Coordinates of C-alpha atoms (C1' of nucleotides) in Angstrom, one line a residue:
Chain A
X242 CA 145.5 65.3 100.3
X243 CA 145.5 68.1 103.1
X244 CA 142.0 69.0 104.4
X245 CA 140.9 72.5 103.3
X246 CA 141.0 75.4 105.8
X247 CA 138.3 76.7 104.1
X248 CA 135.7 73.9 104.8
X249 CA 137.0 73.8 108.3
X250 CA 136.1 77.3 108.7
X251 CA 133.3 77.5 107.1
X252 CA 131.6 74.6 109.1
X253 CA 132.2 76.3 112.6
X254 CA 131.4 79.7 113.4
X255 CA 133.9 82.0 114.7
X256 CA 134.0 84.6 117.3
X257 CA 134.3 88.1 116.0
X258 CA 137.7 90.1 117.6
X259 CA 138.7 93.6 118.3
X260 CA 139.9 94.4 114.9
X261 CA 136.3 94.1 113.3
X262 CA 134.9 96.8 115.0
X263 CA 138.2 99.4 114.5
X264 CA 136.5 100.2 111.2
X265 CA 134.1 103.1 110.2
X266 CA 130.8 102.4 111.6
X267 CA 129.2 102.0 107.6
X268 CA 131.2 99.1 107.1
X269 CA 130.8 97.3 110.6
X270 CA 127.1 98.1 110.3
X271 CA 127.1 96.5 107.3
X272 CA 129.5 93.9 107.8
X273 CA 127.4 92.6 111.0
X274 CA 124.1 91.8 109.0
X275 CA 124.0 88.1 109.2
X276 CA 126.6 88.3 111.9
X277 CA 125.2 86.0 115.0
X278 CA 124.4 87.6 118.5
X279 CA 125.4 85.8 121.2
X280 CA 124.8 86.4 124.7
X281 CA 125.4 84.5 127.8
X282 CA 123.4 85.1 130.8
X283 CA 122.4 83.1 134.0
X284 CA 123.8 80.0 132.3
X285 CA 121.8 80.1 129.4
X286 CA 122.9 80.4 125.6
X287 CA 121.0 82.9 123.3
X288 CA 122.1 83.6 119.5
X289 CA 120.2 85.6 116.4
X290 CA 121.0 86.2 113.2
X291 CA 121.1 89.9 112.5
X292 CA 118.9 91.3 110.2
X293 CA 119.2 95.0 110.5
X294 CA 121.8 97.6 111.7
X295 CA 122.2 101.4 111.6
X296 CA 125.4 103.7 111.7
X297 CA 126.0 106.6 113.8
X298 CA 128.8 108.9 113.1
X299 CA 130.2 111.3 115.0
X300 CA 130.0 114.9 116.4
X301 CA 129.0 115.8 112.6
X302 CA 126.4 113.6 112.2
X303 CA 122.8 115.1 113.9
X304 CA 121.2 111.8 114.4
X305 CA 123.6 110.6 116.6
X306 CA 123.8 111.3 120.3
X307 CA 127.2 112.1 120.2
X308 CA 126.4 115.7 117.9
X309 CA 125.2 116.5 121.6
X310 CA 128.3 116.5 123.1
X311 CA 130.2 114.4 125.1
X312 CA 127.9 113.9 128.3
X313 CA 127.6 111.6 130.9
X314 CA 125.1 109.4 128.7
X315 CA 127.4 109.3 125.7
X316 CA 130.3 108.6 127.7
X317 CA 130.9 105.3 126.1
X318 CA 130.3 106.5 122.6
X319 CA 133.2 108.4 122.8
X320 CA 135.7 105.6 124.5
X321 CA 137.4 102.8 122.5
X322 CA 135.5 100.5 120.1
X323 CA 134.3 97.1 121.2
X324 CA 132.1 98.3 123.8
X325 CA 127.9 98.1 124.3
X326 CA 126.5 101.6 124.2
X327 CA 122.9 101.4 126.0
X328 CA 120.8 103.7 126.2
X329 CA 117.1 104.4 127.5
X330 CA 115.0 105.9 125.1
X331 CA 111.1 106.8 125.5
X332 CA 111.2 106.0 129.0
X333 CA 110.7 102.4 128.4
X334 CA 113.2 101.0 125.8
X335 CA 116.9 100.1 125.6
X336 CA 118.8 100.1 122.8
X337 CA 121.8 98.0 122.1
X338 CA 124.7 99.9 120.0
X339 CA 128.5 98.8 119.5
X340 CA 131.3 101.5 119.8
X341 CA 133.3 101.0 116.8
X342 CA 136.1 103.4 115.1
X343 CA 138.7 104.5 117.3
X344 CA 138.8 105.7 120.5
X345 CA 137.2 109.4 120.7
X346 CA 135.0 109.1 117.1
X347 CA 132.2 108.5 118.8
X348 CA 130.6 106.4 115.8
X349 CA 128.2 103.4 116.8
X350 CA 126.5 100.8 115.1
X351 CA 122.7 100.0 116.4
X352 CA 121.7 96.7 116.6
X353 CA 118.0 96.9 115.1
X354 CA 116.7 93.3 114.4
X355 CA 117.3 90.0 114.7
X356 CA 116.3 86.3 113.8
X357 CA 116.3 84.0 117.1
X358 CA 118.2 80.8 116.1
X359 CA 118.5 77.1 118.2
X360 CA 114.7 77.3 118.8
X361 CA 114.6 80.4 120.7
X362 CA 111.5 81.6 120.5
X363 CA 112.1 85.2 120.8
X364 CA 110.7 88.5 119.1
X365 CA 113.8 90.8 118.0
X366 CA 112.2 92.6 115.3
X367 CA 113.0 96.4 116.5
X368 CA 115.8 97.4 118.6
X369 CA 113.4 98.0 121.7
X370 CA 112.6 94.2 121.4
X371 CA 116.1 93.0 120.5
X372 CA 117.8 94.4 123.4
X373 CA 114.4 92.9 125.8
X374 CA 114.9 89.5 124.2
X375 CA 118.3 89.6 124.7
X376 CA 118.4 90.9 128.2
X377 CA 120.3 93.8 127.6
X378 CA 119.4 97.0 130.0
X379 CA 121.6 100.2 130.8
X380 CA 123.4 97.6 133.2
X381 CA 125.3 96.7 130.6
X382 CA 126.6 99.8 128.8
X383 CA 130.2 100.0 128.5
X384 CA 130.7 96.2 128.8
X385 CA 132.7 94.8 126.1
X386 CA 131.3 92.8 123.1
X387 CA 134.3 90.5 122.8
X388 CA 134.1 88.6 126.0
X389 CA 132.1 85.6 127.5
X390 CA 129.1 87.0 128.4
X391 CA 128.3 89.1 124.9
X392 CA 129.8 89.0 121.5
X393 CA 129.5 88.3 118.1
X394 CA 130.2 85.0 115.4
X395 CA 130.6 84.4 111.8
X396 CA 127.8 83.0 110.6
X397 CA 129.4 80.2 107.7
X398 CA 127.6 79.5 104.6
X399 CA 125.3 82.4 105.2
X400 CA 124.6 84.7 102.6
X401 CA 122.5 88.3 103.3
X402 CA 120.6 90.0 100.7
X403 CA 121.6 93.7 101.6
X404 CA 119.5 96.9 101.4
X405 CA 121.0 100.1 102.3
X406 CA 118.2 102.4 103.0
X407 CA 118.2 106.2 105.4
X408 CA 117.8 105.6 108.7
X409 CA 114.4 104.9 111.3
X410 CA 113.4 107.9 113.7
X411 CA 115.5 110.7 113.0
X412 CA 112.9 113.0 110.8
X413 CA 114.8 116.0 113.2
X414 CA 118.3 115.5 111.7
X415 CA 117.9 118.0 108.6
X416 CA 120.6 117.2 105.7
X417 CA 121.6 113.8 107.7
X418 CA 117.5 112.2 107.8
X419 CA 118.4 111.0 104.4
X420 CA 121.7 109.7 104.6
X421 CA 122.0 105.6 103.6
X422 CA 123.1 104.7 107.2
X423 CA 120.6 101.4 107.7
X424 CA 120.9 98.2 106.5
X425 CA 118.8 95.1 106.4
X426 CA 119.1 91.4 105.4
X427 CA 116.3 91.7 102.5
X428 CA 115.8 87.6 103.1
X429 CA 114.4 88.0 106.4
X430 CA 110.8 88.7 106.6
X431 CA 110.3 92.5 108.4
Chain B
dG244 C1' 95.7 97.4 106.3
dC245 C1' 97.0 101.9 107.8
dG246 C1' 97.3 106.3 110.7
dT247 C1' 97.4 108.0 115.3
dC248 C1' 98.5 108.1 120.0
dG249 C1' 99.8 107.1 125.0
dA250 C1' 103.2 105.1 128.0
dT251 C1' 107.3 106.6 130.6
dG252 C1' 112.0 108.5 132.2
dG253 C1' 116.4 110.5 131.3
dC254 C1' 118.4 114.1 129.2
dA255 C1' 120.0 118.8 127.5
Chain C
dG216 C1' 110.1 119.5 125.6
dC217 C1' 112.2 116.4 123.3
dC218 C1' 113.2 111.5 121.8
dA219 C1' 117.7 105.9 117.4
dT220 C1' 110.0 102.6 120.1
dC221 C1' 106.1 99.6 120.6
dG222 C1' 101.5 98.1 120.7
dA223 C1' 96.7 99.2 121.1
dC224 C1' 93.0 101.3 119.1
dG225 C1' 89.9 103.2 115.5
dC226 C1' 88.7 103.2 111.3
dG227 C1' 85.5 101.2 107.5

DNA sequence: GCGTCGATGGCA
DNA sequence: GCCATCGACGCG
């Protein structure tokens, strides 16, 4: 009797490549809740569960940096997918987005919350905490989410509850405040 | 429990 | 003069 690849792969989780993030930023954004966030840094592992995500589109879209132009902050935005976006934002916070698309869209998918897993103890619930937690700063825009140091997993056997609901923060963005752009993982506790 | 507000800096 | 935020504070 051969051994099902299914229950291999759904025992072991597996890291996400390139060709997940080459889709619009609605369906990555929603494709990543329950995704795992993994980030390696000063020999140390830390992974979450993510609970919450927001799409940015492009040019079009007035809650999204990238209706501003292409600048030297939005720089990233607008190169290939696969890459951190990071930002400063009220002077104090970073935020962790993911270039996805293709090259020159300029769509991104923020990383809102997540659920510290392995016994972290860690607060990632609000993508000012998330990127803190995670140790993510401006240093690392542009870095690539697909190598060694940051990236993404399945998560097997894990099933999200999805919400789709408008978007946090963007009461400015007229006809776009309202568009269904966030999504959270209704199992987690926010 | 909820509304309001200050911190703090890069950006157009 | 804005912000893709957070936490502290004042209510009662």
């Amino acid at each position: 009797m051969p051994r099902l690849d299914s229950a291999n792969t759904a025992t072991r989780p597996t890291k996400l490549g390139l060709g997940f993030f080459r889709a619009s930023a609605a369906e990555v954004a929603r494709a990543l809740i329950g995704k795992v966030l993994v980030r390696h840094v000063e020999g140390v592992r830390l992974r979450a569960r993510i609970v919450e995500t927001e799409a940015y589109l492009g040019p079009q879209d007035l809650a999204s940096h990238s209706s501003r132009g292409r600048t030297r902050r939005t720089e990233t935005m607008f190169g290939p997918p696969g890459r951190a976006y990071v930002y400063l934002i009220y002077g104090i916070y970073d935020m962790l987005n993911v270039v996805v698309g293709t090259e020159g869209e300029a769509h991104a998918v923020l990383i809102r919350a997540a659920v510290p897993l392995d016994g972290w103890e860690a607060k990632l619930t609000g993508p000012g905490l998330l990127a803190r937690g995670f140790g993510v700063t401006r240093a690392e825009n542009g870095v690539t989410v697909t190598g060694k140091e940051l990236y993404f997993q399945t998560s097997p056997g894990y099933r999200p509850n999805i919400a789709i609901t408008p978007r946090i923060g963007i009461e400015y963005a007229k006809e776009w405040k309202d568009a269904p752009l966030r999504f959270v993982d209704e199992n987690a506790i926010t």
